[in-house]
XYZ file of C-alpha atoms in Angstrom:
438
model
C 0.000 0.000 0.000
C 1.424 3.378 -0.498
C 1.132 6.672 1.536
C -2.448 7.556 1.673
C -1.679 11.911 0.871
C -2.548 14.413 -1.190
C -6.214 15.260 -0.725
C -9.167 16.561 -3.101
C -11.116 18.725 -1.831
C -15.536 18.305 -3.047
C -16.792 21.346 -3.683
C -20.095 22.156 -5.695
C -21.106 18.816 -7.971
C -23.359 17.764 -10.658
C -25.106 14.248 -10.208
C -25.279 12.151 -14.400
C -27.830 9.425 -14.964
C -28.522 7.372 -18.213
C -26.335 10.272 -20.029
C -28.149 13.293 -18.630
C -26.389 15.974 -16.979
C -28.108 16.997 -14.003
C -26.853 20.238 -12.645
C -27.337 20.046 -8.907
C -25.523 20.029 -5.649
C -25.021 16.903 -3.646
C -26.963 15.498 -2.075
C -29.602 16.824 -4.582
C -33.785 16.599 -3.827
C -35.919 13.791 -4.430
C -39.343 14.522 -2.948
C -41.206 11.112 -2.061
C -38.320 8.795 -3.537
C -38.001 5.448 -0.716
C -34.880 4.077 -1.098
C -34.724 0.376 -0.328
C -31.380 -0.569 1.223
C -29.709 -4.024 2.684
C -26.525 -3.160 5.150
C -24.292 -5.022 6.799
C -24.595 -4.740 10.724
C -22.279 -4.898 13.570
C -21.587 -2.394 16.748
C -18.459 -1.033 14.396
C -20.959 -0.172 11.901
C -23.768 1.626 13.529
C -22.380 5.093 14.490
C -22.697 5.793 10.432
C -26.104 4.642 9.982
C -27.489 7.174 12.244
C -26.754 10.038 9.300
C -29.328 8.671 7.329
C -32.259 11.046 8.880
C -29.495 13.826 7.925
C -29.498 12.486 4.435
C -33.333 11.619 3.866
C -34.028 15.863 5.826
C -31.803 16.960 3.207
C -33.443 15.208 0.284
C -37.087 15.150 0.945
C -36.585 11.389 0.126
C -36.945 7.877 2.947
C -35.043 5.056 3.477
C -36.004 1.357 4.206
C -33.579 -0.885 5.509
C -34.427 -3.796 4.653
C -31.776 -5.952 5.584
C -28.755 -5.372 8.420
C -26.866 -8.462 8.764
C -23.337 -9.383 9.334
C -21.452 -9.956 5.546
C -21.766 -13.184 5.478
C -25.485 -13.650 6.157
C -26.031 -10.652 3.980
C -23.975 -12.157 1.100
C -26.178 -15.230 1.642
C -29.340 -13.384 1.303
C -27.757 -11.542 -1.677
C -26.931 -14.649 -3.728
C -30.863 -15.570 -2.966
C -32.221 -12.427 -4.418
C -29.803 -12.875 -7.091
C -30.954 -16.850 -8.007
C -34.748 -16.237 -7.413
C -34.515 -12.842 -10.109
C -35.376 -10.913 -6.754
C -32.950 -7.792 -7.053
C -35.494 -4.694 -6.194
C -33.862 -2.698 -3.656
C -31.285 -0.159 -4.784
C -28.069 0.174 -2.339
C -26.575 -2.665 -0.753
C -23.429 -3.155 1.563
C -20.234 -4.542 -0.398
C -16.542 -5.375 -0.184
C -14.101 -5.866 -1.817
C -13.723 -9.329 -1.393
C -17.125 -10.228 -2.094
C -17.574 -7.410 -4.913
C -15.923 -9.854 -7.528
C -18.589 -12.559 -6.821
C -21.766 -9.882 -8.020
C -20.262 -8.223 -11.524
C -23.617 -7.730 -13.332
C -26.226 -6.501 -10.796
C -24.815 -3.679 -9.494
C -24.434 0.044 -11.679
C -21.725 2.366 -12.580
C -20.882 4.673 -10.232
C -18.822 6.880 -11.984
C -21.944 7.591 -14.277
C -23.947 8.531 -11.774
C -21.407 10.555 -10.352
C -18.759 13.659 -10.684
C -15.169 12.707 -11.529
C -13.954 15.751 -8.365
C -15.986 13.268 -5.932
C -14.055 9.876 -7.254
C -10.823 11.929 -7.543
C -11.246 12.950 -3.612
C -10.880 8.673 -2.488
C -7.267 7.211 -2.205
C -6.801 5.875 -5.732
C -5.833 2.237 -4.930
C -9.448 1.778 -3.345
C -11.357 3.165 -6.128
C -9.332 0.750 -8.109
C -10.042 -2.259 -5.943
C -13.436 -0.954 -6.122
C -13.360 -1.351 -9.948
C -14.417 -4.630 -11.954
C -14.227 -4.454 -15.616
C -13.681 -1.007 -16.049
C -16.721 -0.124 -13.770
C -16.635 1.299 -10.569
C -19.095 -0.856 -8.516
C -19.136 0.771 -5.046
C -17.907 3.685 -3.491
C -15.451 2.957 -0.345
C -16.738 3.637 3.185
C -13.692 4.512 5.885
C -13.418 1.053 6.364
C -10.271 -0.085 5.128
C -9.610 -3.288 6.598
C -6.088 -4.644 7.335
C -5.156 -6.075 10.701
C -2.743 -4.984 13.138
C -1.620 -6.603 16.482
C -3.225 -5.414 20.055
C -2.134 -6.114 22.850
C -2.245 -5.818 27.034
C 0.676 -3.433 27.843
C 0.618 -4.214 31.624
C 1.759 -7.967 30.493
C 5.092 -6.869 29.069
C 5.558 -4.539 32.684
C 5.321 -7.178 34.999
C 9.170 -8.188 35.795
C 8.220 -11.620 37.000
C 6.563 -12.310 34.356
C 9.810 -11.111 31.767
C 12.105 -13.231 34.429
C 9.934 -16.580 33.508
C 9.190 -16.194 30.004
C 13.259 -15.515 29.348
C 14.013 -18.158 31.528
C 11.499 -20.650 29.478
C 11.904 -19.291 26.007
C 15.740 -17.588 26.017
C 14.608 -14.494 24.522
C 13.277 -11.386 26.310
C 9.495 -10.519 26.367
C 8.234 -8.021 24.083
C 5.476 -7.068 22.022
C 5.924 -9.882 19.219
C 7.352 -9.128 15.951
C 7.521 -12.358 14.484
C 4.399 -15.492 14.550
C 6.351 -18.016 15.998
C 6.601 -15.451 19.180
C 3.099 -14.615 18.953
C 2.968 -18.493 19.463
C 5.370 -18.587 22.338
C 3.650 -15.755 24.127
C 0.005 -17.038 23.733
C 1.359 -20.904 25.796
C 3.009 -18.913 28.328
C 0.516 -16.402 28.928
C -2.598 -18.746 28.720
C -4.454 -20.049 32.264
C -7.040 -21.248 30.980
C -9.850 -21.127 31.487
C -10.135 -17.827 32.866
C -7.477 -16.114 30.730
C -5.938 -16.893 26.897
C -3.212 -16.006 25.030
C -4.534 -15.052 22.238
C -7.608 -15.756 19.439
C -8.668 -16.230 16.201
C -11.905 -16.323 14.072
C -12.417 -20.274 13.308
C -15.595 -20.586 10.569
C -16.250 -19.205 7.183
C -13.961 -16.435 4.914
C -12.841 -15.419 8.288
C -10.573 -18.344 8.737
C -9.806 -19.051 5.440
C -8.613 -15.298 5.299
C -6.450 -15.735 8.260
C -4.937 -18.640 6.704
C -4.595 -17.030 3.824
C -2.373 -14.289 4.892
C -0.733 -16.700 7.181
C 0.226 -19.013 4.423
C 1.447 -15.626 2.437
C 3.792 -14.633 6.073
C 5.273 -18.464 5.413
C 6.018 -17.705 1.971
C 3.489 -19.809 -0.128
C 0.822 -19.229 -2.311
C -3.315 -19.451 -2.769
C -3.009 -19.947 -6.028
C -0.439 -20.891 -8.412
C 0.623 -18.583 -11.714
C -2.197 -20.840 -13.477
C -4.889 -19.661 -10.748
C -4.660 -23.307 -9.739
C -5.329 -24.063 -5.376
C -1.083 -24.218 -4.206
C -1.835 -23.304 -0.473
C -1.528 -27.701 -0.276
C 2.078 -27.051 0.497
C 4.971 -27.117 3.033
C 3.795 -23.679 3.133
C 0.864 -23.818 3.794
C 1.216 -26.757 6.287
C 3.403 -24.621 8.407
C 0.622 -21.814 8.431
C -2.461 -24.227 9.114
C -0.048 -25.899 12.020
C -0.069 -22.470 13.642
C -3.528 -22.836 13.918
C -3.536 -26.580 15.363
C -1.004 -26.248 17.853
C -2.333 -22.833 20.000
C -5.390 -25.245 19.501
C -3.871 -27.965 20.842
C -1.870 -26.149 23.711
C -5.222 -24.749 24.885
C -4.088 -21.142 24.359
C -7.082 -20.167 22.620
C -10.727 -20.712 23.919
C -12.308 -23.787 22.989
C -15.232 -21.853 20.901
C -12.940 -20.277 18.710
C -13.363 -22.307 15.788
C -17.370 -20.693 16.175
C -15.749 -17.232 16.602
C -16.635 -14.302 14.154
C -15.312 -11.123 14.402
C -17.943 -9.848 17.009
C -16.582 -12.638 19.263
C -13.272 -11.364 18.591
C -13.632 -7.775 19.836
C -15.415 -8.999 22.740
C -13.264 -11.552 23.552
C -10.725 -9.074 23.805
C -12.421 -6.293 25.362
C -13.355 -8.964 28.359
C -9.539 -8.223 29.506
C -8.763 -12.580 28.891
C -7.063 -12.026 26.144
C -3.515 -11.065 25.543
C -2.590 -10.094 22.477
C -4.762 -10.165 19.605
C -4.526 -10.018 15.574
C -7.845 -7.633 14.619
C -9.070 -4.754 12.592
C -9.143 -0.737 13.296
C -12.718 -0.539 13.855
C -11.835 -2.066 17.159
C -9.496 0.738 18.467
C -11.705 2.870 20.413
C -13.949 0.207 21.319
C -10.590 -1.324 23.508
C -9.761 1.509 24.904
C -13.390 2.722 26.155
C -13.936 1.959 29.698
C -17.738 1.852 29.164
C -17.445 -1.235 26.684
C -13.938 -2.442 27.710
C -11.902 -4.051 30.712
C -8.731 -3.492 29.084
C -9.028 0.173 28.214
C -6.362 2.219 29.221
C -4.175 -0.747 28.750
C -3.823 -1.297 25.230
C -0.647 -1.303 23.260
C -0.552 -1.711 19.297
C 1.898 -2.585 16.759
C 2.124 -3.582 12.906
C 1.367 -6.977 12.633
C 4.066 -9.733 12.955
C 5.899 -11.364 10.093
C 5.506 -15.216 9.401
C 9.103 -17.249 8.736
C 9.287 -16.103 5.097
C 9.931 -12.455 6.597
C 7.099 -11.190 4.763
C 4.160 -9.657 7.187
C 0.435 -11.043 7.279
C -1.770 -8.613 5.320
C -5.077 -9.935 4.438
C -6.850 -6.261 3.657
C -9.728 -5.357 1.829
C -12.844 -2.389 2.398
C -16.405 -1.776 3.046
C -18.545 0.370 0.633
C -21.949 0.621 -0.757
C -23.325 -0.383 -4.287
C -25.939 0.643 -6.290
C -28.013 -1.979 -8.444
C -28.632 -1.853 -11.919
C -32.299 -2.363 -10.994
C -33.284 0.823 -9.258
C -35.758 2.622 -10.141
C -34.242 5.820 -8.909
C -29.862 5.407 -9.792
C -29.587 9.007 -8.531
C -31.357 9.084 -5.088
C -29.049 5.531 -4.860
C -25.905 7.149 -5.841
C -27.017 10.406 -4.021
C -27.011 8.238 -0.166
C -24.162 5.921 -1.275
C -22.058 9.082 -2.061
C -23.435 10.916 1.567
C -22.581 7.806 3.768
C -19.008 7.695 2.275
C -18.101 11.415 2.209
C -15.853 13.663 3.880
C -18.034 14.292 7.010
C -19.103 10.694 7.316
C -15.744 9.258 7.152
C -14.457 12.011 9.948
C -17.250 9.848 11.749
C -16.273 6.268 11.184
C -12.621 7.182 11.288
C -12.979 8.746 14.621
C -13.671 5.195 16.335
C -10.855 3.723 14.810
C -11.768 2.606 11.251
C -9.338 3.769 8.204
C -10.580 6.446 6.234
C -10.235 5.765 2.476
C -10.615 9.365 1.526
C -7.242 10.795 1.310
C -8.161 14.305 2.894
C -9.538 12.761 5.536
C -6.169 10.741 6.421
C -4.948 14.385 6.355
C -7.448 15.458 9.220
C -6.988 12.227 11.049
C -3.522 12.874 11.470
C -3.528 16.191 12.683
C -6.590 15.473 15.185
C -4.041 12.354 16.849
C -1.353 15.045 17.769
C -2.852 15.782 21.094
C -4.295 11.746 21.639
C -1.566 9.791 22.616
C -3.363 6.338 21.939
C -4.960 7.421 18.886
C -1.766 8.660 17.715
C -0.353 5.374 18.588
C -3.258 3.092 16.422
C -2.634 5.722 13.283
C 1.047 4.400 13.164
C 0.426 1.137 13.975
C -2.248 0.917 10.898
C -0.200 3.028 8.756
C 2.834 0.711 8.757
C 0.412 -2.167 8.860
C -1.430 -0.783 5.277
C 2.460 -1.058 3.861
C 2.338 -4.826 4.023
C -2.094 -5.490 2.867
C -2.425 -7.155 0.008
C -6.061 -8.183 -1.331
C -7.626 -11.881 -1.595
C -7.154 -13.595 -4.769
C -8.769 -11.894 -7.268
C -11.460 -14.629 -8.123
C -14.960 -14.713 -8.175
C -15.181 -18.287 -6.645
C -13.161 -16.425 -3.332
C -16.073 -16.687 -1.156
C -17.384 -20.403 -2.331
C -13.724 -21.361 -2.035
C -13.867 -20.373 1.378
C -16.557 -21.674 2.225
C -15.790 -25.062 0.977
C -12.319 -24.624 2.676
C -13.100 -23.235 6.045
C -14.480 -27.331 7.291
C -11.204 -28.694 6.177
C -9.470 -26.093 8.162
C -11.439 -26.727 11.186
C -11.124 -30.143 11.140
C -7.266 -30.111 11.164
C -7.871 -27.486 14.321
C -9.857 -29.913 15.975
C -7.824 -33.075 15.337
C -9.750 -34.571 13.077
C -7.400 -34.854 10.177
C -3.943 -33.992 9.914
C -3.120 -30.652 8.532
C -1.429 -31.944 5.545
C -4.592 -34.469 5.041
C -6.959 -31.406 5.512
C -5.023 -29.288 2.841
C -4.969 -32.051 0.145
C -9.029 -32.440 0.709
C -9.605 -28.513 0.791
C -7.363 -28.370 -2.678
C -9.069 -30.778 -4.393
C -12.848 -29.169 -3.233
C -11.708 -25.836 -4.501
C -9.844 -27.358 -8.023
C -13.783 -28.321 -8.727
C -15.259 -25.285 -7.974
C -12.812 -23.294 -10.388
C -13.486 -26.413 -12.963
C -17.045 -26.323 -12.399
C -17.068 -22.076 -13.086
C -14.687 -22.816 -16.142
C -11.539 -20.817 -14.463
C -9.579 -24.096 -14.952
């Protein structure tokens, strides 16, 4: 990722549709227009949503949520409207990893429009945000890449630093690398009252941690041939990482049921000691009303697997527009007010990355007085140096989800890792057969 700078500013606009210039100011008027809308949900989420009676006073027009699920249960519900020719509501909650599975029902954004307002985004998420030349949602500030949190008062305690050197030779200190992650979450686990660490254990969620895992080790996903390669020593090594903390009990037994709600909670309980999550979490940890741990939070980039190279699984929210609503502009007109410069000052001031570049800007100069917050800003902005995005597939999300069993039953020692691999390979070789990518 490079340095998210050099800001546009949005000043007066002019909303397109179907070819026809419509001179008018975001976020325009459109009397008696109901908007129907599906959103993901999730406590990181909600702040946002609550600028929709701003939007709908503004406009004259309504919307109806009629969805708010987490992604996955959304994207389920999605592919139903999709198979039963059910597509009637106009915006819907994306991302980047699922956008590639959905390349004909949603619109063109940049038709809809002005080129000042797509200029004003960081450049490398409007193109991530871009299938086949069309720009199929506009980026929320939730740019997603995960960096590592921890419990500073466990790296304070000296008998704790005399132990772990004694057991481990090395001295104790944030980790850097995964194998120390590893070390730290056996010595620091009591279970079960208190863990080392965590990790989401059904659906993309573990797949994607495996992915980026498997990437830290030094293999692949797929080959050059888009062929399934993570069946490797590779990929063995990264899947073990998983089995042993397993094994060692320095996880919580529910983890392979864990999402990332669980996560945050899990660590906001205070039993958790370091943990691998996103930036929508930051404020939430350190929030004594909704955290045990606040006050008491340390982060850092996240640690680098044996190939040297750092885990980076990354990706964003936005919002789409289909190519079914009966009213593109009122669509475009909310999609562009959830995801502009005021609302990402919003998200981004719980913790969430902002994926306009002025608002980075802003961000930046609000953390000079906020130790903490200063502290998560660096921490993310190393970490965005080392994201890279999920294969660039369409079958991502039914790979994953005909991967993520495998996975979990190599984490709960019912097949070996290597066995587990070889049967997850071969499930996702007939899914790319089956969509004719092989």
């Amino acid at each position: 990722m490079t340095r998210f700078l050099a800001g546009v500013a949005a000043g007066a606009v002019i909303c397109a549709w179907a070819g026809a210039a419509l001179a008018a100011d975001l976020p325009g008027k459109f009397e008696g227009v109901t908007v129907d809308a599906k959103l993901i949900g999730g406590q990181q989420y909600e702040a946002l949503y609550a600028r929709i009676a701003e939007w709908e006073k503004a406009t004259g027009a309504k919307v109806n949520v009629l969805s708010k699920k987490n992604h996955f249960e959304l994207d389920k519900e999605i592919k139903s409207d999709i198979a039963t020719g059910n597509i009637t509501w106009c915006v819907g909650s994306n991302h980047s990893s699922f956008a590639p599975q959905y390349p004909d029902i949603y619109t063109d954004l940049s038709a809809l429009l002005p080129k000042e307002e797509i200029g004003a985004f960081v450049p490398a998420n409007i193109a991530s945000s871009t299938l086949d030349g069309k720009l199929v949602m506009l980026p929320r500030a939730q740019f997603d890449v995960s960096a590592l949190y921890y419990q500073k008062s466990l790296y304070e305690d000296d008998a704790k630093k005399a132990a772990f050197k004694e057991k481990y030779g090395y001295d104790l200190a944030p980790p850097d690398t995964w194998q120390q992650v590893a070390d730290q979450a056996v010595f620091f686990a009591n279970p079960p009252d208190f863990y080392g660490t965590q990790y989401a254990g059904k659906e993309e969620a573990i797949n994607g941690r495996f992915y980026e895992m498997l990437v830290a080790e030094g293999g692949d996903y797929l080959d050059a041939d888009g062929k399934p390669a993570f069946n490797s020593e590779a990929g063995v090594r990264a899947l073990d990482w998983f089995v042993n903390l397993y094994k060692a009990k320095a996880v919580p037994v529910g983890t392979t049921n864990y999402l990332w709600d669980d996560l945050g909670q899990g660590f906001a309980s205070g039993t958790i000691a370091v943990n691998l999550d996103w930036p929508g979490w930051a404020s939430f940890f350190n929030d004594p009303k909704s955290s045990k741990v606040a006050g008491n939070v340390g982060v850092k980039v996240q640690p680098a697997g044996s190939s040297g190279k750092r885990t980076g699984w990354s990706g964003h929210h936005g919002f789409s527009v289909t190519e079914s609503c009966a009213n593109k502009e009122a669509a475009a007109s909310l999609v562009w007010f959830l995801t502009n410069e005021d609302s990402q000052k919003l998200e981004s001031s719980a913790g969430p990355l902002p994926t306009r570049t002025a608002v980075w800007d802003y961000n930046i100069q609000q953390a000079e007085s906020d130790a903490y917050r200063k502290e998560v800003l660096i921490a993310f902005q190393e970490a965005a140096k080392h994201a890279f995005a999920v294969p660039q597939t369409p079958a991502w999300i039914e790979i994953s989800n005909a991967v993520y069993p495998e996975l979990q039953a190599a984490i709960l020692g019912d097949k070996t890792s290597k066995e587990a691999l070889d049967a997850a390979a071969e499930k996702a070789t007939q899914i790319l057969e089956d969509a004719g990518a092989l």
